[in-house]
GROMACS .gro file of C-alpha atoms in nm:
model
  443
    1UNK     CA    1  -7.558   2.399   1.120
    2UNK     CA    2  -7.668   2.064   0.980
    3UNK     CA    3  -7.327   1.897   0.976
    4UNK     CA    4  -7.269   1.648   1.257
    5UNK     CA    5  -6.948   1.441   1.268
    6UNK     CA    6  -7.126   1.139   1.420
    7UNK     CA    7  -7.416   1.146   1.176
    8UNK     CA    8  -7.306   1.309   0.850
    9UNK     CA    9  -7.107   1.089   0.616
   10UNK     CA   10  -6.878   1.362   0.487
   11UNK     CA   11  -6.802   1.723   0.588
   12UNK     CA   12  -6.815   1.874   0.236
   13UNK     CA   13  -7.058   2.117   0.070
   14UNK     CA   14  -7.065   2.342   0.379
   15UNK     CA   15  -7.093   2.720   0.356
   16UNK     CA   16  -6.832   2.976   0.466
   17UNK     CA   17  -6.876   3.035   0.841
   18UNK     CA   18  -7.103   3.324   0.942
   19UNK     CA   19  -6.892   3.451   1.230
   20UNK     CA   20  -6.761   3.777   1.369
   21UNK     CA   21  -6.420   3.680   1.233
   22UNK     CA   22  -6.555   3.634   0.880
   23UNK     CA   23  -6.709   3.982   0.898
   24UNK     CA   24  -6.357   4.121   0.945
   25UNK     CA   25  -6.201   3.971   0.632
   26UNK     CA   26  -6.263   3.973   0.256
   27UNK     CA   27  -6.361   3.624   0.157
   28UNK     CA   28  -6.083   3.475  -0.057
   29UNK     CA   29  -6.141   3.342  -0.404
   30UNK     CA   30  -6.209   2.968  -0.397
   31UNK     CA   31  -5.911   2.755  -0.501
   32UNK     CA   32  -5.951   2.486  -0.764
   33UNK     CA   33  -6.039   2.131  -0.660
   34UNK     CA   34  -5.827   1.827  -0.726
   35UNK     CA   35  -5.948   1.732  -1.076
   36UNK     CA   36  -5.717   1.451  -1.195
   37UNK     CA   37  -5.483   1.182  -1.065
   38UNK     CA   38  -5.173   1.324  -0.894
   39UNK     CA   39  -4.881   1.187  -0.695
   40UNK     CA   40  -4.724   1.334  -0.380
   41UNK     CA   41  -4.489   1.229  -0.102
   42UNK     CA   42  -4.731   1.330   0.176
   43UNK     CA   43  -5.109   1.381   0.140
   44UNK     CA   44  -5.260   1.604   0.411
   45UNK     CA   45  -5.634   1.580   0.468
   46UNK     CA   46  -5.769   1.907   0.612
   47UNK     CA   47  -5.671   2.268   0.545
   48UNK     CA   48  -5.689   2.406   0.898
   49UNK     CA   49  -5.397   2.505   1.125
   50UNK     CA   50  -5.262   2.155   1.161
   51UNK     CA   51  -5.278   2.059   0.795
   52UNK     CA   52  -5.137   2.389   0.665
   53UNK     CA   53  -4.854   2.398   0.913
   54UNK     CA   54  -4.759   2.034   0.865
   55UNK     CA   55  -4.717   2.107   0.499
   56UNK     CA   56  -4.530   2.428   0.584
   57UNK     CA   57  -4.278   2.254   0.805
   58UNK     CA   58  -4.230   1.966   0.562
   59UNK     CA   59  -4.141   2.224   0.296
   60UNK     CA   60  -3.929   2.462   0.501
   61UNK     CA   61  -3.750   2.225   0.738
   62UNK     CA   62  -3.721   1.900   0.540
   63UNK     CA   63  -3.781   1.975   0.170
   64UNK     CA   64  -4.051   1.707   0.154
   65UNK     CA   65  -4.336   1.743  -0.097
   66UNK     CA   66  -4.684   1.765   0.044
   67UNK     CA   67  -5.031   1.825  -0.100
   68UNK     CA   68  -5.322   1.960   0.109
   69UNK     CA   69  -5.684   1.859   0.042
   70UNK     CA   70  -5.956   2.070   0.203
   71UNK     CA   71  -6.318   1.949   0.186
   72UNK     CA   72  -6.462   2.301   0.178
   73UNK     CA   73  -6.275   2.631   0.179
   74UNK     CA   74  -5.971   2.692   0.399
   75UNK     CA   75  -6.095   2.861   0.716
   76UNK     CA   76  -6.425   2.679   0.712
   77UNK     CA   77  -6.369   2.451   1.013
   78UNK     CA   78  -6.251   2.502   1.370
   79UNK     CA   79  -5.956   2.718   1.255
   80UNK     CA   80  -6.203   2.988   1.147
   81UNK     CA   81  -6.462   2.943   1.419
   82UNK     CA   82  -6.275   2.923   1.750
   83UNK     CA   83  -6.234   3.203   2.000
   84UNK     CA   84  -5.877   3.287   1.899
   85UNK     CA   85  -5.709   3.196   2.230
   86UNK     CA   86  -5.337   3.128   2.186
   87UNK     CA   87  -5.245   2.972   2.517
   88UNK     CA   88  -5.081   2.674   2.688
   89UNK     CA   89  -5.344   2.405   2.692
   90UNK     CA   90  -5.321   2.079   2.878
   91UNK     CA   91  -5.660   1.939   2.788
   92UNK     CA   92  -5.862   1.876   3.106
   93UNK     CA   93  -5.564   1.732   3.297
   94UNK     CA   94  -5.384   1.964   3.538
   95UNK     CA   95  -5.007   1.961   3.573
   96UNK     CA   96  -5.020   1.824   3.926
   97UNK     CA   97  -5.227   1.533   3.804
   98UNK     CA   98  -4.976   1.476   3.524
   99UNK     CA   99  -4.695   1.467   3.776
  100UNK     CA  100  -4.876   1.206   3.985
  101UNK     CA  101  -4.946   0.996   3.673
  102UNK     CA  102  -4.616   1.024   3.481
  103UNK     CA  103  -4.366   1.190   3.714
  104UNK     CA  104  -4.226   1.540   3.732
  105UNK     CA  105  -3.977   1.514   3.446
  106UNK     CA  106  -4.246   1.403   3.199
  107UNK     CA  107  -4.473   1.683   3.322
  108UNK     CA  108  -4.192   1.935   3.266
  109UNK     CA  109  -4.152   1.803   2.914
  110UNK     CA  110  -4.522   1.840   2.837
  111UNK     CA  111  -4.521   2.193   2.980
  112UNK     CA  112  -4.226   2.283   2.756
  113UNK     CA  113  -4.416   2.155   2.452
  114UNK     CA  114  -4.722   2.368   2.534
  115UNK     CA  115  -4.500   2.668   2.602
  116UNK     CA  116  -4.313   2.619   2.276
  117UNK     CA  117  -4.647   2.599   2.097
  118UNK     CA  118  -4.734   2.955   2.203
  119UNK     CA  119  -4.387   3.076   2.103
  120UNK     CA  120  -4.414   2.902   1.765
  121UNK     CA  121  -4.743   3.076   1.681
  122UNK     CA  122  -4.588   3.409   1.778
  123UNK     CA  123  -4.286   3.340   1.558
  124UNK     CA  124  -4.506   3.248   1.260
  125UNK     CA  125  -4.707   3.569   1.300
  126UNK     CA  126  -4.393   3.781   1.315
  127UNK     CA  127  -4.193   3.608   1.042
  128UNK     CA  128  -4.479   3.616   0.792
  129UNK     CA  129  -4.623   3.952   0.908
  130UNK     CA  130  -4.969   3.800   0.959
  131UNK     CA  131  -5.216   4.078   1.039
  132UNK     CA  132  -5.439   3.880   1.275
  133UNK     CA  133  -5.533   4.146   1.533
  134UNK     CA  134  -5.296   4.011   1.796
  135UNK     CA  135  -5.380   4.139   2.143
  136UNK     CA  136  -5.159   4.206   2.447
  137UNK     CA  137  -5.013   3.905   2.627
  138UNK     CA  138  -5.164   3.751   2.939
  139UNK     CA  139  -5.394   3.460   3.025
  140UNK     CA  140  -5.630   3.479   3.321
  141UNK     CA  141  -5.783   3.165   3.468
  142UNK     CA  142  -6.072   3.260   3.698
  143UNK     CA  143  -6.172   3.062   4.007
  144UNK     CA  144  -6.550   3.041   3.992
  145UNK     CA  145  -6.604   2.933   4.357
  146UNK     CA  146  -6.420   2.892   4.687
  147UNK     CA  147  -6.315   2.531   4.622
  148UNK     CA  148  -6.180   2.621   4.280
  149UNK     CA  149  -5.989   2.911   4.443
  150UNK     CA  150  -5.796   2.667   4.661
  151UNK     CA  151  -5.728   2.430   4.375
  152UNK     CA  152  -5.615   2.715   4.150
  153UNK     CA  153  -5.385   2.849   4.420
  154UNK     CA  154  -5.229   2.505   4.443
  155UNK     CA  155  -5.187   2.500   4.062
  156UNK     CA  156  -5.016   2.840   4.066
  157UNK     CA  157  -4.779   2.723   4.340
  158UNK     CA  158  -4.700   2.400   4.149
  159UNK     CA  159  -4.623   2.590   3.825
  160UNK     CA  160  -4.407   2.845   4.006
  161UNK     CA  161  -4.214   2.584   4.208
  162UNK     CA  162  -4.169   2.305   3.950
  163UNK     CA  163  -4.222   2.436   3.596
  164UNK     CA  164  -4.018   2.755   3.610
  165UNK     CA  165  -4.293   2.986   3.494
  166UNK     CA  166  -4.396   3.323   3.638
  167UNK     CA  167  -4.738   3.216   3.761
  168UNK     CA  168  -4.906   3.509   3.933
  169UNK     CA  169  -5.195   3.445   4.168
  170UNK     CA  170  -5.452   3.722   4.211
  171UNK     CA  171  -5.704   3.773   4.488
  172UNK     CA  172  -6.057   3.875   4.399
  173UNK     CA  173  -5.968   4.230   4.502
  174UNK     CA  174  -5.655   4.241   4.282
  175UNK     CA  175  -5.848   4.098   3.987
  176UNK     CA  176  -6.115   4.366   4.028
  177UNK     CA  177  -5.862   4.648   4.071
  178UNK     CA  178  -5.640   4.562   3.776
  179UNK     CA  179  -5.839   4.358   3.526
  180UNK     CA  180  -6.220   4.322   3.562
  181UNK     CA  181  -6.511   4.334   3.805
  182UNK     CA  182  -6.633   3.978   3.751
  183UNK     CA  183  -6.914   3.902   3.992
  184UNK     CA  184  -6.845   3.527   3.962
  185UNK     CA  185  -6.472   3.547   4.041
  186UNK     CA  186  -6.306   3.438   4.368
  187UNK     CA  187  -5.951   3.497   4.239
  188UNK     CA  188  -5.739   3.417   3.935
  189UNK     CA  189  -5.419   3.260   3.807
  190UNK     CA  190  -5.233   3.473   3.551
  191UNK     CA  191  -4.974   3.344   3.310
  192UNK     CA  192  -4.767   3.580   3.097
  193UNK     CA  193  -4.761   3.431   2.750
  194UNK     CA  194  -5.118   3.377   2.621
  195UNK     CA  195  -5.277   3.619   2.375
  196UNK     CA  196  -5.577   3.662   2.154
  197UNK     CA  197  -5.601   3.677   1.774
  198UNK     CA  198  -5.856   3.676   1.495
  199UNK     CA  199  -5.830   3.301   1.427
  200UNK     CA  200  -5.960   3.321   1.069
  201UNK     CA  201  -5.701   3.585   0.979
  202UNK     CA  202  -5.436   3.361   1.136
  203UNK     CA  203  -5.551   3.063   0.929
  204UNK     CA  204  -5.553   3.267   0.608
  205UNK     CA  205  -5.207   3.396   0.696
  206UNK     CA  206  -5.080   3.037   0.719
  207UNK     CA  207  -5.244   2.964   0.385
  208UNK     CA  208  -5.068   3.263   0.224
  209UNK     CA  209  -4.734   3.153   0.370
  210UNK     CA  210  -4.785   2.806   0.223
  211UNK     CA  211  -4.886   2.941  -0.115
  212UNK     CA  212  -4.569   3.151  -0.129
  213UNK     CA  213  -4.375   2.825  -0.105
  214UNK     CA  214  -4.555   2.675  -0.398
  215UNK     CA  215  -4.717   2.397  -0.200
  216UNK     CA  216  -5.024   2.242  -0.371
  217UNK     CA  217  -5.352   2.334  -0.201
  218UNK     CA  218  -5.689   2.207  -0.328
  219UNK     CA  219  -6.027   2.324  -0.193
  220UNK     CA  220  -6.367   2.159  -0.244
  221UNK     CA  221  -6.174   1.829  -0.242
  222UNK     CA  222  -6.336   1.607   0.018
  223UNK     CA  223  -6.174   1.266   0.053
  224UNK     CA  224  -6.454   1.013   0.000
  225UNK     CA  225  -6.238   0.702   0.003
  226UNK     CA  226  -5.898   0.621   0.157
  227UNK     CA  227  -5.743   0.303   0.025
  228UNK     CA  228  -5.413   0.135   0.117
  229UNK     CA  229  -5.256  -0.020  -0.194
  230UNK     CA  230  -4.922  -0.188  -0.129
  231UNK     CA  231  -4.674   0.077  -0.012
  232UNK     CA  232  -4.896   0.369  -0.119
  233UNK     CA  233  -5.225   0.528  -0.030
  234UNK     CA  234  -5.496   0.630  -0.275
  235UNK     CA  235  -5.726   0.916  -0.173
  236UNK     CA  236  -6.038   0.950  -0.389
  237UNK     CA  237  -6.229   1.280  -0.414
  238UNK     CA  238  -6.532   1.369  -0.632
  239UNK     CA  239  -6.315   1.474  -0.923
  240UNK     CA  240  -5.968   1.331  -0.869
  241UNK     CA  241  -5.731   1.095  -0.696
  242UNK     CA  242  -5.414   1.157  -0.495
  243UNK     CA  243  -5.152   0.884  -0.467
  244UNK     CA  244  -4.924   0.932  -0.165
  245UNK     CA  245  -4.647   0.755   0.017
  246UNK     CA  246  -4.784   0.886   0.347
  247UNK     CA  247  -5.113   1.039   0.466
  248UNK     CA  248  -5.173   1.281   0.752
  249UNK     CA  249  -5.531   1.317   0.876
  250UNK     CA  250  -5.569   1.677   1.004
  251UNK     CA  251  -5.947   1.730   1.001
  252UNK     CA  252  -5.979   1.711   1.381
  253UNK     CA  253  -6.354   1.710   1.465
  254UNK     CA  254  -6.442   1.756   1.098
  255UNK     CA  255  -6.305   1.412   1.013
  256UNK     CA  256  -6.563   1.179   0.848
  257UNK     CA  257  -6.730   0.947   1.098
  258UNK     CA  258  -6.594   0.634   0.920
  259UNK     CA  259  -6.261   0.710   0.767
  260UNK     CA  260  -5.970   0.496   0.882
  261UNK     CA  261  -5.943   0.236   1.159
  262UNK     CA  262  -5.660   0.437   1.314
  263UNK     CA  263  -5.899   0.729   1.378
  264UNK     CA  264  -6.253   0.595   1.386
  265UNK     CA  265  -6.418   0.604   1.731
  266UNK     CA  266  -6.116   0.774   1.891
  267UNK     CA  267  -6.256   1.123   1.947
  268UNK     CA  268  -6.569   1.291   2.080
  269UNK     CA  269  -6.695   1.584   1.870
  270UNK     CA  270  -6.820   1.866   2.095
  271UNK     CA  271  -7.005   2.180   1.984
  272UNK     CA  272  -6.871   2.508   2.110
  273UNK     CA  273  -7.092   2.815   2.104
  274UNK     CA  274  -6.973   3.176   2.092
  275UNK     CA  275  -7.152   3.507   2.118
  276UNK     CA  276  -7.017   3.859   2.053
  277UNK     CA  277  -7.181   4.170   2.186
  278UNK     CA  278  -7.226   4.512   2.038
  279UNK     CA  279  -6.936   4.748   2.129
  280UNK     CA  280  -6.939   4.837   2.499
  281UNK     CA  281  -6.983   5.204   2.575
  282UNK     CA  282  -6.752   5.392   2.806
  283UNK     CA  283  -7.014   5.364   3.078
  284UNK     CA  284  -7.044   4.987   3.029
  285UNK     CA  285  -6.666   4.944   3.037
  286UNK     CA  286  -6.662   5.134   3.364
  287UNK     CA  287  -6.947   4.928   3.508
  288UNK     CA  288  -6.788   4.594   3.413
  289UNK     CA  289  -6.446   4.710   3.529
  290UNK     CA  290  -6.297   4.562   3.212
  291UNK     CA  291  -5.949   4.704   3.185
  292UNK     CA  292  -5.785   4.431   2.983
  293UNK     CA  293  -5.798   4.248   2.645
  294UNK     CA  294  -5.627   3.941   2.787
  295UNK     CA  295  -5.772   3.602   2.720
  296UNK     CA  296  -5.979   3.466   3.013
  297UNK     CA  297  -6.120   3.127   3.105
  298UNK     CA  298  -6.283   2.998   3.423
  299UNK     CA  299  -6.234   2.679   3.624
  300UNK     CA  300  -6.575   2.520   3.554
  301UNK     CA  301  -6.585   2.171   3.410
  302UNK     CA  302  -6.814   2.323   3.144
  303UNK     CA  303  -6.586   2.620   3.095
  304UNK     CA  304  -6.672   2.973   2.992
  305UNK     CA  305  -6.411   3.179   2.810
  306UNK     CA  306  -6.411   3.543   2.714
  307UNK     CA  307  -6.211   3.846   2.614
  308UNK     CA  308  -6.261   4.208   2.517
  309UNK     CA  309  -6.198   4.255   2.143
  310UNK     CA  310  -6.020   4.547   1.985
  311UNK     CA  311  -6.346   4.727   1.906
  312UNK     CA  312  -6.462   4.684   2.270
  313UNK     CA  313  -6.706   4.405   2.192
  314UNK     CA  314  -6.709   4.123   2.446
  315UNK     CA  315  -6.662   3.771   2.311
  316UNK     CA  316  -6.811   3.503   2.538
  317UNK     CA  317  -6.804   3.129   2.468
  318UNK     CA  318  -6.892   2.791   2.615
  319UNK     CA  319  -7.050   2.458   2.529
  320UNK     CA  320  -7.331   2.441   2.276
  321UNK     CA  321  -7.581   2.176   2.178
  322UNK     CA  322  -7.493   1.809   2.178
  323UNK     CA  323  -7.609   1.726   1.825
  324UNK     CA  324  -7.571   1.917   1.501
  325UNK     CA  325  -7.942   1.941   1.439
  326UNK     CA  326  -7.977   2.156   1.753
  327UNK     CA  327  -7.669   2.368   1.693
  328UNK     CA  328  -7.861   2.678   1.578
  329UNK     CA  329  -8.128   2.659   1.850
  330UNK     CA  330  -8.130   3.016   2.000
  331UNK     CA  331  -8.157   2.888   2.355
  332UNK     CA  332  -7.788   2.803   2.357
  333UNK     CA  333  -7.690   3.160   2.269
  334UNK     CA  334  -7.940   3.285   2.528
  335UNK     CA  335  -7.785   3.056   2.787
  336UNK     CA  336  -7.445   3.203   2.711
  337UNK     CA  337  -7.576   3.556   2.748
  338UNK     CA  338  -7.721   3.470   3.088
  339UNK     CA  339  -7.384   3.325   3.196
  340UNK     CA  340  -7.214   3.642   3.069
  341UNK     CA  341  -7.453   3.858   3.265
  342UNK     CA  342  -7.389   3.651   3.581
  343UNK     CA  343  -7.029   3.770   3.543
  344UNK     CA  344  -7.111   4.122   3.430
  345UNK     CA  345  -7.471   4.214   3.535
  346UNK     CA  346  -7.450   4.560   3.378
  347UNK     CA  347  -7.460   4.396   3.031
  348UNK     CA  348  -7.810   4.260   3.072
  349UNK     CA  349  -7.951   4.491   2.800
  350UNK     CA  350  -7.662   4.477   2.553
  351UNK     CA  351  -7.728   4.345   2.203
  352UNK     CA  352  -7.572   4.025   2.076
  353UNK     CA  353  -7.460   4.085   1.722
  354UNK     CA  354  -7.300   3.748   1.642
  355UNK     CA  355  -7.365   3.392   1.755
  356UNK     CA  356  -7.208   3.085   1.593
  357UNK     CA  357  -7.108   2.728   1.664
  358UNK     CA  358  -6.827   2.492   1.566
  359UNK     CA  359  -6.696   2.143   1.641
  360UNK     CA  360  -6.389   2.066   1.853
  361UNK     CA  361  -6.250   1.718   1.930
  362UNK     CA  362  -6.195   1.575   2.277
  363UNK     CA  363  -5.992   1.264   2.352
  364UNK     CA  364  -6.090   0.986   2.590
  365UNK     CA  365  -5.786   1.062   2.811
  366UNK     CA  366  -5.833   1.442   2.791
  367UNK     CA  367  -5.510   1.515   2.607
  368UNK     CA  368  -5.406   1.564   2.242
  369UNK     CA  369  -5.220   1.290   2.058
  370UNK     CA  370  -4.978   1.333   1.770
  371UNK     CA  371  -4.913   0.990   1.624
  372UNK     CA  372  -4.790   0.823   1.309
  373UNK     CA  373  -4.715   0.464   1.203
  374UNK     CA  374  -4.712   0.251   0.887
  375UNK     CA  375  -4.748   0.542   0.646
  376UNK     CA  376  -5.028   0.735   0.818
  377UNK     CA  377  -5.046   0.992   1.095
  378UNK     CA  378  -5.279   1.230   1.273
  379UNK     CA  379  -5.308   1.498   1.533
  380UNK     CA  380  -5.637   1.486   1.723
  381UNK     CA  381  -5.797   1.576   2.053
  382UNK     CA  382  -5.694   1.938   2.118
  383UNK     CA  383  -5.980   1.969   2.363
  384UNK     CA  384  -6.031   2.332   2.260
  385UNK     CA  385  -5.665   2.442   2.286
  386UNK     CA  386  -5.566   2.383   1.925
  387UNK     CA  387  -5.487   2.739   1.817
  388UNK     CA  388  -5.148   2.708   1.982
  389UNK     CA  389  -5.076   2.341   2.009
  390UNK     CA  390  -5.162   2.272   1.645
  391UNK     CA  391  -4.841   2.456   1.553
  392UNK     CA  392  -4.626   2.240   1.774
  393UNK     CA  393  -4.816   1.929   1.666
  394UNK     CA  394  -4.757   2.014   1.300
  395UNK     CA  395  -4.383   2.059   1.361
  396UNK     CA  396  -4.362   1.726   1.542
  397UNK     CA  397  -4.561   1.550   1.267
  398UNK     CA  398  -4.321   1.689   1.007
  399UNK     CA  399  -4.026   1.570   1.213
  400UNK     CA  400  -4.171   1.222   1.242
  401UNK     CA  401  -4.237   1.202   0.868
  402UNK     CA  402  -3.875   1.306   0.809
  403UNK     CA  403  -3.761   1.018   1.026
  404UNK     CA  404  -3.659   1.216   1.334
  405UNK     CA  405  -3.725   1.095   1.686
  406UNK     CA  406  -3.979   1.287   1.895
  407UNK     CA  407  -3.964   1.357   2.267
  408UNK     CA  408  -4.051   1.062   2.487
  409UNK     CA  409  -4.382   1.209   2.602
  410UNK     CA  410  -4.734   1.063   2.610
  411UNK     CA  411  -4.839   1.331   2.356
  412UNK     CA  412  -4.625   1.163   2.092
  413UNK     CA  413  -4.569   0.802   2.187
  414UNK     CA  414  -4.920   0.659   2.221
  415UNK     CA  415  -5.215   0.654   1.984
  416UNK     CA  416  -5.551   0.798   2.077
  417UNK     CA  417  -5.744   0.554   2.295
  418UNK     CA  418  -6.070   0.421   2.153
  419UNK     CA  419  -6.391   0.527   2.323
  420UNK     CA  420  -6.557   0.225   2.483
  421UNK     CA  421  -6.913   0.175   2.362
  422UNK     CA  422  -6.840   0.438   2.096
  423UNK     CA  423  -7.195   0.432   1.960
  424UNK     CA  424  -7.310   0.559   2.301
  425UNK     CA  425  -7.074   0.858   2.309
  426UNK     CA  426  -7.360   1.106   2.290
  427UNK     CA  427  -7.545   0.938   2.571
  428UNK     CA  428  -7.233   0.953   2.785
  429UNK     CA  429  -7.184   1.320   2.688
  430UNK     CA  430  -7.536   1.408   2.801
  431UNK     CA  431  -7.480   1.234   3.132
  432UNK     CA  432  -7.148   1.410   3.185
  433UNK     CA  433  -7.299   1.751   3.105
  434UNK     CA  434  -7.560   1.698   3.373
  435UNK     CA  435  -7.298   1.585   3.625
  436UNK     CA  436  -7.064   1.873   3.540
  437UNK     CA  437  -7.343   2.127   3.561
  438UNK     CA  438  -7.431   2.011   3.911
  439UNK     CA  439  -7.066   2.009   4.019
  440UNK     CA  440  -7.006   2.357   3.875
  441UNK     CA  441  -7.316   2.493   4.044
  442UNK     CA  442  -7.295   2.340   4.390
  443UNK     CA  443  -6.938   2.218   4.453
   0.00000   0.00000   0.00000
C-alpha cells in the first residue's frame, strides 16, 4: 500500500482491496463518476458505512436529498478491510473511567448508544436481507495477564451492576472448556450481543439498499477542493462539481490530509494488519480447542483480535506498520503469526493465505465524535470499532441535519480535539508503541 493519509495528498486512484473478504464476492461494476455540476441538499464525502448510512437515514427517516461521492470504489476503504467485528466499542476508555470522568448517568447513556449501534446493524441486515456471513452472537474479551484479569473482572462487575447488561466472567478453565484453549489467556469477559460478519458484503449490502432508494452515488469522484461560498458549499472533483447546502465528511482515516479546518489535524491514522490462515483441520481444531466462532479481542494496549471464520480459517489481526510505505513489509504479517502461535502453538506450521492492511482513525481523547455545525459535519475516531458505531453515528448525523436534538453526551456535543504538535503525530505514535509493547509484555 502506497497511500498514507499523512503524506498522500488525496486517497484516489487506489485499487480494489486484495483481502479475504474480496475473494468471497464478485467485484461490482464501477459506478459512473460525477461528470458535471449538480446540486444537492447534503453532500456526503466517502462511500463507506458512515457515508452510505447517513444518506440512507436522510432518505428513509427525513426525506432529505443526499449525494454520496466516493474517491475510489465503494468498499475500497476501512469498510472493506476491517475484521468484521460488530460489537460495543468504547474506544480505549473503559466504562469505569467514563463514570469517574462524566458521572454514571452519562456513562449509561454512552453504553446505550453503543448497544443500540449493534442492534441497528442487526436490524439493517435483517430488513434488507444482507447476506454477509453473519456468525453466532457473543464477544469474548481475553485477559492476557494476571493484572489484566483483575481489571477485567472489575469491568465485568461494573457492567453487571451499573449498566444492566449480562456480563459473564469466565475463568481460564471455563474459557478452555467452552470456547478455546488460548495459551495466553488468564480469563475472559463475555458479552452477549457482538457478532462477526464479512464486512465487505455488509458494505455492499448498504450500497444496494441505498441504490434501491434512488439515492445518487458516484464512484471515482475524489473531492479535490472544498469551498464555502456564501450559504453553500462547492465540492470540486476531477470531472465535476457538487453544490450543497450541507456537507458531511465520512472518509474517516481516508480523509485527505489537508481538507477542512474542522477536520485537519484532529485524528491519528493507524494501520491495522490482518492475516487469515488456511482452513484448520479437525486435528488442529481439536488442538487449539476452538469451539466457537465468536469475536474475540484481548486486553493488550496493542490489541490482538481474532475469530474462527465459517470455513474454519482463523482470522488474526493487530497493529501494522506506522507509515504507508512500510505497510506491505512481510515482517508485520510474520509478527502477527508469531502472536497467533503464542496463543495457539499447534498452528506453527499452518499456511497464511491472506495478509492485508488498512487505515483506521484514532481520536486524541480515545473516543469517536459525531459533530456538525455551520453547514458541515463529520463522524471520526472510531478507534477500530466502526463496524457497529458507524450505523448509530450515521443515524445521529441524519437527525442533526434534520434539525433534531441529539443526546447530551460527549460523543455528540463536542468536536474532535486537535492533536498538539500535529506534525509530530508519527513520532508520538512510535514512542507510544514502544511504551505499550513494554507494558503489555511485562505489566
